[in-house]
């Protein structure tokens, strides 16, 4: 008996992960990657819309899609961190909306823009952390906690503004809507900030011990605890960082449309979950990443934009998105079942 | 990660690497440990057996720092120690493979081996950007597996969930052996495995012993115990009742002592002054 049998030989490895087919190493890595499916879906939709409409693949439209994706993308970034811990945040849109009205109202009532911005951030950060605190201290399911937060925060935003939307004067608060011209391609500062935020969070998740612990906690909290990871602290930090993302999302929202509307972005929470799930992050936690979420966000926005360009009723956009969500979760389930066989 | 211990020089061969005296642990009216002693000698495989409810898992938890006994004390190399948490035990060089493995299935072998003890890059990248030194960790993980004869240099990036039960157990044992400085505690490592894979894990246990580590093996499987153990600690009614050597005993005798049909030989049971008279390797 040899111990080497305890571990699969290279041949056994590829046979195991690729079924009976014999992929080359590189092909296997691409096909086995979690973002392969989402990338393909994005590529196919871009090709179809480019071929069927004359307006889709133009510099201005692509720039528009990127601008449209910043708020949902930023919310989805925070959502990704939470979903990786096997949680979910239904309140992220509401928290960001409260952030926008706090920023707008403070600026309108004579506070300095910087003060308004920082206090808006602080509100989002505090509310994200509050969700995390309730989840970890009271051991409640994140779904319930954030459902409650969604209701409360939405009501608070309306009480605070008397349910009235109001314009925000341009300045620091709307700065992220300004465009910068990169070789004939108009990008907003918001888009650049979004990409930077994805890069930073992506780095934290894949290159630091904290990120590894987020995955471990989402994958198997007991295993994480037994190796000495402080599970509750990791969970709390995930909600805190997500709260920061929601604060930035609020700023991005004001840059996109300079109006603070307490009843805006009502479906942004579900859109962010859609982007995360379509991007290949598992709702069961511990699997996925921000690159997938970026692609998932683009898929949602490309579908919406492309179907509009093709003059298709916007309700069909929702049908298409819904089908994608179910398909993505089904693929995830299947993959999990196959691996845990 | 420490280099594998090849011997136990610097420690008196007559001193148990890990010992317990008079451990008591009560849960309400239930006395799980009733003045139990324990001795583990350097470089040996000590099997711990006992009927269900005999208190052996409470004993193991006390040794691993997972519970704090109500009274009694622990000794490492003859010096008194106390463990408030598994981390304390770990700091003293004791690594435990819990029965439910404690590996995160979606994470790869390297990540699991280093989970909670990741190493960072040198310099600015590591100190300021907190960057993990993945390359070094992979190299060390591969070395840890090779040390135990698990030849998988290529597959340390493989998710643990793609491994079989025996392979996962091998990863868990390799992690414990790689980090342990003195003692590896294995709680029912073959309970979920088939015959062939169990045999492979037993072979792995021998290799851990060859690295100079002392092994505590909790098991129900008598044939396996007699195959791999140097001594057998028999637990009954919350205390050690006997320590026997497999060469000088039969499975039937061990089972009889376990169930109380035969009296034990442990001097502490007879209130003798020293527990050092028990069989020694």
Coordinates of C-alpha atoms in Angstrom, one line a residue:
Chain A
X1 CA 0.0 0.0 0.0
X2 CA 1.4 3.4 -0.9
X3 CA 0.3 6.7 0.6
X4 CA 0.7 8.4 -2.8
X5 CA -2.7 6.8 -3.6
X6 CA -4.2 9.1 -1.1
X7 CA -3.8 11.9 -3.5
X8 CA -4.9 11.9 -7.0
X9 CA -2.3 11.8 -9.7
X10 CA -2.4 14.7 -12.2
X11 CA -4.4 12.4 -14.6
X12 CA -6.9 11.6 -12.0
X13 CA -7.2 15.3 -11.2
X14 CA -8.2 16.4 -14.6
X15 CA -10.4 13.4 -15.1
X16 CA -12.2 14.3 -11.9
X17 CA -12.8 17.9 -12.6
X18 CA -13.6 17.7 -16.3
X19 CA -15.6 14.5 -16.2
X20 CA -14.7 12.1 -18.9
X21 CA -13.4 14.7 -21.4
X22 CA -9.8 15.4 -21.6
X23 CA -9.3 19.1 -21.6
X24 CA -5.9 20.6 -21.9
X25 CA -4.7 22.4 -18.7
X26 CA -5.4 25.8 -20.1
X27 CA -8.8 24.9 -21.6
X28 CA -9.8 23.3 -18.4
X29 CA -8.8 26.3 -16.4
X30 CA -10.9 28.6 -18.6
X31 CA -13.9 26.3 -18.8
X32 CA -13.7 25.5 -15.1
X33 CA -13.6 29.1 -14.0
X34 CA -16.6 30.5 -12.4
X35 CA -16.6 33.6 -14.7
X36 CA -16.6 31.5 -17.9
X37 CA -20.4 31.3 -18.1
X38 CA -21.0 34.9 -17.3
X39 CA -18.4 36.1 -19.8
X40 CA -19.9 34.0 -22.5
X41 CA -23.4 35.3 -21.7
X42 CA -22.1 38.9 -21.9
X43 CA -20.2 38.3 -25.1
X44 CA -23.2 36.7 -26.8
X45 CA -25.6 39.5 -25.8
X46 CA -23.1 42.1 -27.0
X47 CA -22.8 40.3 -30.3
X48 CA -26.5 39.9 -30.8
X49 CA -27.3 43.5 -29.9
X50 CA -24.5 44.8 -32.1
X51 CA -25.7 42.7 -35.0
X52 CA -29.4 43.5 -34.7
X53 CA -29.3 47.2 -33.8
X54 CA -27.2 50.0 -35.4
X55 CA -27.1 52.1 -32.2
X56 CA -25.9 49.6 -29.6
X57 CA -22.2 49.4 -30.4
X58 CA -21.4 53.1 -30.5
X59 CA -19.0 54.9 -28.3
X60 CA -21.7 57.0 -26.8
X61 CA -24.0 54.1 -26.1
X62 CA -21.2 52.0 -24.5
X63 CA -20.3 55.0 -22.4
X64 CA -24.0 55.3 -21.4
X65 CA -24.2 51.6 -20.4
X66 CA -21.1 52.1 -18.2
X67 CA -22.7 55.2 -16.6
X68 CA -26.0 53.3 -16.0
X69 CA -24.2 50.5 -14.3
X70 CA -22.3 52.5 -11.6
X71 CA -25.0 52.6 -8.9
X72 CA -26.1 49.0 -9.3
X73 CA -22.5 47.9 -9.8
X74 CA -21.4 49.6 -6.5
X75 CA -24.3 48.1 -4.6
X76 CA -23.5 44.7 -6.1
X77 CA -19.9 45.0 -5.0
X78 CA -21.0 45.4 -1.4
X79 CA -23.6 42.6 -1.9
X80 CA -20.8 40.3 -3.2
X81 CA -18.9 40.6 0.0
X82 CA -21.9 39.7 2.0
X83 CA -23.1 36.9 -0.3
X84 CA -19.6 35.4 -0.1
X85 CA -20.2 35.1 3.7
X86 CA -23.4 33.2 2.9
X87 CA -25.4 36.2 3.7
X88 CA -27.6 38.6 1.7
X89 CA -28.5 42.3 2.0
X90 CA -31.9 43.4 0.9
X91 CA -31.4 46.9 2.4
X92 CA -28.5 48.0 0.3
X93 CA -30.5 50.1 -2.1
X94 CA -32.5 51.7 0.7
X95 CA -29.3 52.5 2.7
X96 CA -27.8 54.2 -0.4
X97 CA -31.0 56.2 -1.0
X98 CA -30.9 57.4 2.7
X99 CA -27.3 58.3 2.0
X100 CA -28.3 60.4 -1.0
X101 CA -31.0 62.3 0.9
X102 CA -28.8 62.9 3.9
X103 CA -26.1 64.3 1.6
X104 CA -28.5 66.3 -0.4
X105 CA -30.5 67.7 2.6
X106 CA -27.4 68.7 4.5
X107 CA -25.9 70.4 1.5
X108 CA -29.2 72.2 0.9
X109 CA -29.5 73.4 4.5
X110 CA -26.2 75.2 4.3
X111 CA -23.6 72.6 5.3
X112 CA -20.4 72.3 3.4
X113 CA -20.5 69.8 0.6
X114 CA -17.6 67.8 2.2
X115 CA -19.5 67.6 5.5
X116 CA -22.6 66.5 3.8
X117 CA -20.7 63.8 1.8
X118 CA -18.8 62.5 4.8
X119 CA -22.0 62.4 7.0
X120 CA -23.8 60.6 4.2
X121 CA -20.9 58.0 4.1
X122 CA -21.1 57.7 7.8
X123 CA -24.8 57.0 7.8
X124 CA -24.4 54.2 5.2
X125 CA -21.4 52.8 7.0
X126 CA -23.3 52.8 10.3
X127 CA -26.4 51.2 8.8
X128 CA -24.3 48.5 7.1
X129 CA -22.5 47.8 10.3
X130 CA -25.8 47.8 12.2
X131 CA -27.1 45.0 10.0
X132 CA -23.9 43.0 10.5
X133 CA -24.1 43.7 14.3
X134 CA -27.6 42.3 14.5
X135 CA -26.7 39.3 12.4
X136 CA -23.7 38.4 14.5
X137 CA -24.8 39.4 18.0
X138 CA -28.3 38.0 17.8
X139 CA -27.5 35.2 15.4
X140 CA -30.4 36.0 13.1
X141 CA -30.6 35.1 9.4
X142 CA -29.3 38.0 7.3
X143 CA -32.4 37.8 5.1
X144 CA -34.7 38.7 7.9
X145 CA -32.4 41.3 9.5
X146 CA -31.9 43.2 6.2
X147 CA -35.6 42.8 5.3
X148 CA -36.4 44.6 8.5
X149 CA -33.6 47.2 7.7
X150 CA -35.1 47.7 4.2
X151 CA -38.5 48.6 5.7
X152 CA -37.1 50.8 8.4
X153 CA -34.5 52.6 6.3
X154 CA -37.0 53.3 3.5
X155 CA -39.4 54.8 6.0
X156 CA -36.7 56.8 7.7
X157 CA -35.7 58.3 4.3
X158 CA -39.3 59.3 3.6
X159 CA -39.8 60.8 7.1
X160 CA -36.6 62.7 6.8
X161 CA -37.6 64.3 3.5
X162 CA -41.4 64.4 3.9
X163 CA -41.4 62.0 0.9
X164 CA -40.3 64.8 -1.3
X165 CA -37.5 64.5 -3.8
X166 CA -35.3 67.5 -4.2
X167 CA -32.5 68.6 -6.6
X168 CA -28.9 68.7 -5.5
X169 CA -26.9 71.6 -6.6
X170 CA -23.8 70.7 -8.6
X171 CA -20.5 70.6 -6.9
X172 CA -18.7 68.0 -4.9
X173 CA -21.8 65.9 -4.5
X174 CA -22.4 65.6 -8.3
X175 CA -18.7 65.4 -9.1
X176 CA -18.7 61.8 -10.1
X177 CA -21.1 62.5 -13.0
X178 CA -18.4 64.6 -14.8
X179 CA -16.9 63.0 -17.8
X180 CA -13.3 62.7 -18.7
X181 CA -12.4 62.1 -22.3
X182 CA -10.2 59.1 -23.0
X183 CA -9.4 58.9 -26.7
X184 CA -12.9 60.0 -27.8
X185 CA -14.5 57.8 -25.2
X186 CA -16.4 59.7 -22.5
X187 CA -16.0 58.1 -19.1
X188 CA -17.4 59.6 -16.0
X189 CA -15.3 59.8 -12.9
X190 CA -18.0 57.6 -11.4
X191 CA -17.1 54.8 -13.8
X192 CA -13.4 55.1 -12.9
X193 CA -14.2 55.1 -9.2
X194 CA -16.4 52.0 -9.7
X195 CA -13.6 50.2 -11.5
X196 CA -11.1 51.2 -8.8
X197 CA -13.4 50.0 -6.0
X198 CA -13.8 46.7 -7.8
X199 CA -10.0 46.4 -8.1
X200 CA -9.5 47.2 -4.4
X201 CA -12.1 44.8 -3.1
X202 CA -11.0 42.2 -5.5
X203 CA -7.5 42.5 -4.2
X204 CA -8.7 42.3 -0.6
X205 CA -10.7 39.2 -1.3
X206 CA -8.1 37.3 -3.3
X207 CA -4.8 38.5 -2.0
X208 CA -5.2 39.0 1.8
X209 CA -5.8 36.7 4.7
X210 CA -9.0 38.7 5.4
X211 CA -10.4 37.7 2.0
X212 CA -9.5 34.1 2.6
X213 CA -11.3 34.2 5.9
X214 CA -14.4 35.7 4.2
X215 CA -14.5 32.7 1.8
X216 CA -13.8 30.3 4.7
X217 CA -16.6 31.7 6.9
X218 CA -19.0 31.6 4.0
X219 CA -18.0 28.1 3.0
X220 CA -18.0 26.4 6.4
X221 CA -18.2 28.6 9.5
X222 CA -17.5 25.7 11.8
X223 CA -14.3 24.8 10.1
X224 CA -13.3 28.4 10.2
X225 CA -14.0 28.6 13.9
X226 CA -12.0 25.5 14.6
X227 CA -8.9 26.8 12.9
X228 CA -9.1 29.9 15.0
X229 CA -10.8 32.4 12.7
X230 CA -12.9 34.9 14.5
X231 CA -16.0 34.3 12.6
X232 CA -18.2 37.1 14.0
X233 CA -15.5 39.6 13.5
X234 CA -15.1 38.6 9.8
X235 CA -18.8 38.8 9.3
X236 CA -19.0 42.2 10.9
X237 CA -16.2 43.5 8.8
X238 CA -18.0 42.2 5.6
X239 CA -21.1 44.2 6.5
X240 CA -19.0 47.3 7.4
X241 CA -17.1 47.2 4.1
X242 CA -20.4 46.7 2.3
X243 CA -21.8 49.7 4.1
X244 CA -18.9 51.8 2.8
X245 CA -19.7 50.6 -0.7
X246 CA -23.3 51.7 -0.3
X247 CA -22.1 55.2 0.8
X248 CA -20.0 55.4 -2.4
X249 CA -23.1 54.2 -4.3
X250 CA -25.1 57.1 -2.9
X251 CA -22.4 59.5 -4.1
X252 CA -22.4 57.8 -7.5
X253 CA -26.2 58.1 -7.6
X254 CA -26.1 61.9 -7.1
X255 CA -23.5 62.1 -9.9
X256 CA -25.7 60.2 -12.2
X257 CA -28.9 62.1 -11.5
X258 CA -28.6 65.2 -9.3
X259 CA -31.8 64.6 -7.5
X260 CA -32.1 63.1 -4.0
X261 CA -35.3 61.0 -4.2
X262 CA -36.4 59.0 -1.2
X263 CA -38.4 56.7 -3.4
X264 CA -35.7 56.1 -5.9
X265 CA -33.8 52.9 -6.6
X266 CA -36.5 50.7 -5.2
X267 CA -35.4 47.7 -7.2
X268 CA -31.7 48.3 -6.8
X269 CA -31.4 45.7 -4.1
X270 CA -32.8 43.0 -6.3
X271 CA -30.8 44.2 -9.2
X272 CA -27.6 44.0 -7.1
X273 CA -28.5 40.4 -6.1
X274 CA -29.2 39.6 -9.7
X275 CA -25.8 41.0 -10.8
X276 CA -24.0 39.0 -8.1
X277 CA -25.8 35.7 -8.9
X278 CA -25.5 36.1 -12.7
X279 CA -21.8 36.8 -12.1
X280 CA -21.4 33.3 -10.7
X281 CA -21.1 34.0 -6.9
X282 CA -22.9 31.3 -5.0
X283 CA -25.8 32.3 -2.7
X284 CA -24.6 29.5 -0.4
X285 CA -21.4 31.5 0.3
X286 CA -17.7 30.8 -0.1
X287 CA -17.6 30.8 -3.9
X288 CA -17.4 33.6 -6.4
X289 CA -15.8 36.9 -6.7
X290 CA -16.0 40.6 -7.8
X291 CA -14.9 40.1 -11.4
X292 CA -18.0 37.9 -11.9
X293 CA -20.1 40.6 -10.3
X294 CA -18.7 43.3 -12.6
X295 CA -19.6 41.0 -15.6
X296 CA -23.0 40.3 -14.0
X297 CA -23.7 44.0 -13.6
X298 CA -22.8 44.6 -17.3
X299 CA -25.1 41.7 -18.4
X300 CA -28.0 43.2 -16.5
X301 CA -27.4 46.7 -18.0
X302 CA -26.5 45.4 -21.5
X303 CA -29.8 43.4 -21.6
X304 CA -31.8 46.4 -20.5
X305 CA -30.0 48.8 -22.9
X306 CA -29.9 46.5 -25.8
X307 CA -33.6 45.4 -25.6
X308 CA -34.5 49.1 -25.4
X309 CA -32.4 49.8 -28.5
X310 CA -34.1 46.9 -30.2
X311 CA -37.5 48.5 -29.3
X312 CA -38.6 45.6 -27.2
X313 CA -41.0 46.3 -24.4
X314 CA -39.2 46.9 -21.1
X315 CA -41.2 44.1 -19.4
X316 CA -39.4 41.6 -21.6
X317 CA -36.2 42.9 -20.1
X318 CA -37.4 41.8 -16.7
X319 CA -38.4 38.4 -18.2
X320 CA -34.9 38.0 -19.6
X321 CA -33.2 39.0 -16.4
X322 CA -35.4 36.7 -14.3
X323 CA -34.6 33.7 -16.6
X324 CA -30.9 34.5 -16.3
X325 CA -31.1 34.6 -12.5
X326 CA -32.8 31.2 -12.3
X327 CA -30.4 29.7 -14.8
X328 CA -27.4 31.1 -12.9
X329 CA -28.6 29.6 -9.6
X330 CA -29.4 26.3 -11.3
X331 CA -25.9 26.1 -12.7
X332 CA -24.4 26.8 -9.3
X333 CA -26.5 24.1 -7.6
X334 CA -25.5 21.6 -10.3
X335 CA -21.9 22.4 -9.9
X336 CA -22.1 22.1 -6.2
X337 CA -23.9 18.8 -6.3
X338 CA -21.4 17.4 -8.8
X339 CA -18.4 18.4 -6.6
X340 CA -19.9 17.2 -3.4
X341 CA -20.8 13.9 -4.9
Chain B
X1 CA 5.5 26.1 9.8
X2 CA 8.1 24.1 11.7
X3 CA 10.5 21.7 10.2
X4 CA 9.5 18.2 11.1
X5 CA 10.9 17.1 14.4
X6 CA 13.2 14.2 13.8
X7 CA 13.7 13.4 17.4
X8 CA 12.9 14.7 20.8
X9 CA 16.3 15.7 22.0
X10 CA 16.4 18.2 24.7
X11 CA 13.5 16.5 26.5
X12 CA 13.9 14.0 29.1
X13 CA 12.8 10.7 27.7
X14 CA 11.3 9.8 31.1
X15 CA 9.0 12.8 31.1
X16 CA 5.7 12.5 29.3
X17 CA 5.3 15.1 26.6
X18 CA 1.8 15.6 27.6
X19 CA 0.2 14.5 30.9
X20 CA -2.9 15.1 32.9
X21 CA -3.5 14.5 36.6
X22 CA -6.8 14.2 38.3
X23 CA -8.9 15.9 35.7
X24 CA -12.5 16.5 36.7
X25 CA -15.2 17.9 34.5
X26 CA -18.9 18.0 35.4
X27 CA -21.8 19.0 33.3
X28 CA -24.6 19.6 35.8
X29 CA -25.2 16.2 37.5
X30 CA -23.2 14.3 34.9
X31 CA -19.5 13.7 35.8
X32 CA -17.8 13.4 32.5
X33 CA -14.3 13.2 33.9
X34 CA -13.8 11.8 37.4
X35 CA -10.2 12.3 38.3
X36 CA -8.7 11.1 35.1
X37 CA -5.0 10.8 34.5
X38 CA -3.3 10.7 31.1
X39 CA 0.3 10.2 29.9
X40 CA 1.6 10.6 26.4
X41 CA 5.3 9.7 25.9
X42 CA 7.4 11.4 23.2
X43 CA 7.2 9.7 19.8
X44 CA 4.5 7.2 20.6
X45 CA 1.1 6.5 19.2
X46 CA -1.3 6.3 22.1
X47 CA -4.8 5.0 21.4
X48 CA -7.6 6.2 23.7
X49 CA -10.5 3.8 23.9
X50 CA -13.6 3.7 25.9
X51 CA -17.3 2.9 25.7
X52 CA -19.7 5.6 24.6
X53 CA -20.1 8.0 27.5
X54 CA -16.9 6.9 29.2
X55 CA -15.7 10.5 28.9
X56 CA -12.9 10.0 26.4
X57 CA -14.1 12.8 24.2
X58 CA -14.2 15.1 27.2
X59 CA -10.7 14.1 28.0
X60 CA -9.5 14.8 24.5
X61 CA -11.3 18.2 24.5
X62 CA -9.5 19.1 27.7
X63 CA -6.1 18.1 26.2
X64 CA -6.9 20.1 23.0
X65 CA -8.0 23.2 25.0
X66 CA -11.6 22.9 23.8
X67 CA -12.9 22.7 27.4
X68 CA -11.4 23.8 30.7
X69 CA -11.5 21.1 33.4
X70 CA -13.1 21.9 36.8
X71 CA -10.1 20.6 38.6
X72 CA -6.9 18.7 37.9
X73 CA -4.1 19.9 35.8
X74 CA -2.1 19.4 32.6
X75 CA 1.6 19.0 32.3
X76 CA 3.8 19.5 29.2
X77 CA 7.3 18.1 29.6
X78 CA 6.6 18.0 33.3
X79 CA 5.6 21.6 33.6
X80 CA 2.2 22.7 34.5
X81 CA 0.2 24.3 31.7
X82 CA -3.4 25.4 31.3
X83 CA -5.4 25.8 28.1
X84 CA -8.2 28.3 28.0
X85 CA -8.8 27.7 24.2
X86 CA -7.7 25.5 21.4
X87 CA -5.4 28.4 20.4
X88 CA -3.6 28.0 23.8
X89 CA -3.1 24.3 23.2
X90 CA -1.9 25.1 19.7
X91 CA 0.7 27.5 21.0
X92 CA 2.1 24.7 23.1
X93 CA 2.5 22.6 20.0
X94 CA -0.6 20.5 20.2
X95 CA -2.6 20.2 17.0
X96 CA -6.0 18.5 16.8
X97 CA -7.8 16.9 13.9
X98 CA -11.5 17.1 15.0
X99 CA -13.9 14.4 13.9
X100 CA -15.7 16.7 11.5
X101 CA -12.4 17.5 9.9
X102 CA -12.6 21.2 9.9
X103 CA -11.6 21.7 6.3
X104 CA -13.4 24.2 4.2
X105 CA -14.5 22.2 1.1
X106 CA -14.5 25.0 -1.5
X107 CA -11.0 26.2 -0.6
X108 CA -8.0 24.6 -2.0
X109 CA -5.5 22.3 -0.2
X110 CA -2.9 25.1 0.4
X111 CA -5.5 27.5 1.7
X112 CA -6.8 24.9 4.1
X113 CA -3.4 23.9 5.4
X114 CA -2.7 27.6 6.1
X115 CA -6.2 28.7 7.1
X116 CA -6.0 31.0 10.0
X117 CA -2.2 31.1 9.8
X118 CA -1.5 32.6 6.4
X119 CA 1.9 33.9 5.6
X120 CA 2.3 37.3 4.1
X121 CA 4.8 38.6 1.5
X122 CA 7.9 40.3 2.7
X123 CA 8.3 44.1 2.7
X124 CA 5.9 46.7 1.6
X125 CA 3.5 44.3 -0.1
X126 CA 3.0 42.2 3.0
X127 CA 3.4 44.8 5.7
X128 CA 1.2 47.5 4.2
X129 CA -0.8 45.9 1.5
X130 CA -1.2 42.7 3.6
X131 CA -0.5 40.6 0.5
X132 CA -0.5 36.8 1.0
X133 CA 2.6 35.0 -0.2
X134 CA 0.7 32.4 -2.1
X135 CA 3.7 31.0 -3.9
X136 CA 5.6 30.3 -0.6
X137 CA 2.5 28.8 0.9
X138 CA 2.0 26.4 -2.0
X139 CA 5.6 25.4 -1.8
X140 CA 5.3 24.7 1.9
X141 CA 2.0 22.9 1.6
X142 CA 3.5 20.7 -1.1
X143 CA 6.5 20.0 1.2
X144 CA 4.1 19.2 4.1
X145 CA 2.3 16.6 2.0
X146 CA 5.6 15.2 0.7
X147 CA 6.9 14.8 4.2
X148 CA 4.1 12.5 4.9
X149 CA 4.6 10.7 1.6
X150 CA 1.6 12.3 0.0
X151 CA 2.9 13.1 -3.5
X152 CA 0.8 15.8 -4.9
X153 CA 3.0 18.7 -5.7
X154 CA 0.8 19.6 -8.6
X155 CA -2.5 19.5 -6.9
X156 CA -2.1 21.7 -3.9
X157 CA -4.4 24.2 -5.7
X158 CA -7.1 21.7 -5.9
X159 CA -10.3 22.4 -3.9
X160 CA -10.7 20.0 -1.0
X161 CA -14.2 19.1 -2.1
X162 CA -12.8 17.3 -5.2
X163 CA -10.9 14.9 -3.0
X164 CA -12.2 11.6 -1.6
X165 CA -12.9 11.2 2.1
X166 CA -9.5 9.6 2.7
X167 CA -7.7 12.3 0.8
X168 CA -9.5 15.0 2.8
X169 CA -8.5 13.2 6.0
X170 CA -4.9 13.2 4.7
X171 CA -5.0 16.9 4.2
X172 CA -6.4 17.4 7.7
X173 CA -3.7 15.2 9.2
X174 CA -1.0 16.9 7.1
X175 CA -2.1 20.2 8.3
X176 CA -1.9 19.1 11.9
X177 CA 1.5 17.4 11.4
X178 CA 2.9 20.4 9.6
X179 CA 2.0 22.8 12.4
X180 CA 2.4 20.6 15.4
X181 CA 5.6 20.9 17.4
X182 CA 4.9 18.1 19.9
X183 CA 1.5 16.4 19.8
X184 CA -1.1 15.5 17.2
X185 CA -4.5 14.5 18.4
X186 CA -6.7 12.6 15.9
X187 CA -10.4 12.1 16.8
X188 CA -11.8 9.1 15.0
X189 CA -9.8 9.7 11.8
X190 CA -11.1 6.6 10.1
X191 CA -14.7 6.6 11.3
X192 CA -16.1 7.7 7.9
X193 CA -13.6 5.8 5.7
X194 CA -13.6 2.5 3.9
X195 CA -11.2 -0.3 4.6
X196 CA -8.6 0.7 2.0
X197 CA -8.6 4.4 2.9
X198 CA -8.5 3.6 6.6
X199 CA -5.3 1.6 6.0
X200 CA -3.8 4.6 4.2
X201 CA -4.6 6.9 7.1
X202 CA -3.0 4.4 9.5
X203 CA 0.1 4.5 7.4
X204 CA -0.1 8.2 7.6
X205 CA -0.2 8.1 11.4
X206 CA 3.0 6.0 11.4
X207 CA 4.7 8.6 9.3
X208 CA 3.6 11.3 11.7
X209 CA 5.2 9.3 14.5
X210 CA 8.3 8.9 12.4
X211 CA 8.6 12.7 12.3
X212 CA 9.1 12.6 16.1
X213 CA 5.6 13.7 17.0
X214 CA 3.5 12.0 19.6
X215 CA 0.1 10.9 18.4
X216 CA -3.1 10.5 20.4
X217 CA -5.6 8.4 18.4
X218 CA -9.2 8.2 19.5
X219 CA -10.8 5.2 17.9
X220 CA -13.5 2.5 18.2
X221 CA -11.8 0.2 15.8
X222 CA -9.9 -2.4 17.7
X223 CA -8.1 -4.0 14.8
X224 CA -6.8 -0.6 13.7
X225 CA -5.8 0.2 17.2
X226 CA -3.8 -3.0 17.5
X227 CA -2.2 -2.4 14.2
X228 CA -0.9 1.1 14.8
X229 CA -0.8 1.9 18.6
X230 CA 2.2 1.6 20.8
X231 CA 0.0 1.7 23.9
X232 CA -3.7 1.7 24.6
X233 CA -5.2 4.0 27.2
X234 CA -8.5 2.5 28.4
X235 CA -11.1 4.9 29.7
X236 CA -14.1 3.9 31.8
X237 CA -16.5 5.9 34.0
X238 CA -14.6 9.1 33.5
X239 CA -11.1 8.0 34.3
X240 CA -8.2 6.0 33.0
X241 CA -8.6 2.4 34.3
X242 CA -5.8 0.8 32.4
X243 CA -2.9 1.2 30.0
X244 CA -1.9 -1.8 28.0
X245 CA 0.5 -2.7 25.2
X246 CA -1.1 -4.3 22.1
X247 CA 1.7 -6.9 22.1
X248 CA 0.9 -8.0 25.6
X249 CA -2.9 -8.0 25.4
X250 CA -5.8 -9.1 23.3
X251 CA -8.7 -7.3 21.8
X252 CA -11.0 -9.3 24.0
X253 CA -9.1 -8.2 27.2
X254 CA -9.2 -4.5 26.1
X255 CA -13.0 -4.8 25.5
X256 CA -13.5 -6.5 28.9
X257 CA -11.6 -3.7 30.7
X258 CA -13.6 -1.1 28.7
X259 CA -16.9 -2.6 29.8
X260 CA -15.8 -3.4 33.4
X261 CA -15.8 -7.2 33.0
X262 CA -12.1 -7.2 33.9
X263 CA -10.5 -4.9 36.4
X264 CA -8.0 -2.3 35.1
X265 CA -4.3 -2.2 36.0
X266 CA -4.0 1.6 36.4
X267 CA -2.4 2.4 39.7
X268 CA -4.3 5.6 40.1
X269 CA -7.5 3.6 40.3
X270 CA -6.1 1.9 43.5
X271 CA -5.2 5.3 44.8
X272 CA -1.5 4.4 44.6
X273 CA 0.8 7.5 44.9
X274 CA 2.1 7.4 41.3
X275 CA 0.7 6.8 37.9
X276 CA 4.2 6.4 36.5
X277 CA 4.1 2.7 37.0
X278 CA 1.9 2.0 34.1
X279 CA 3.3 0.3 31.0
X280 CA 5.8 2.4 29.1
X281 CA 7.3 2.0 25.7

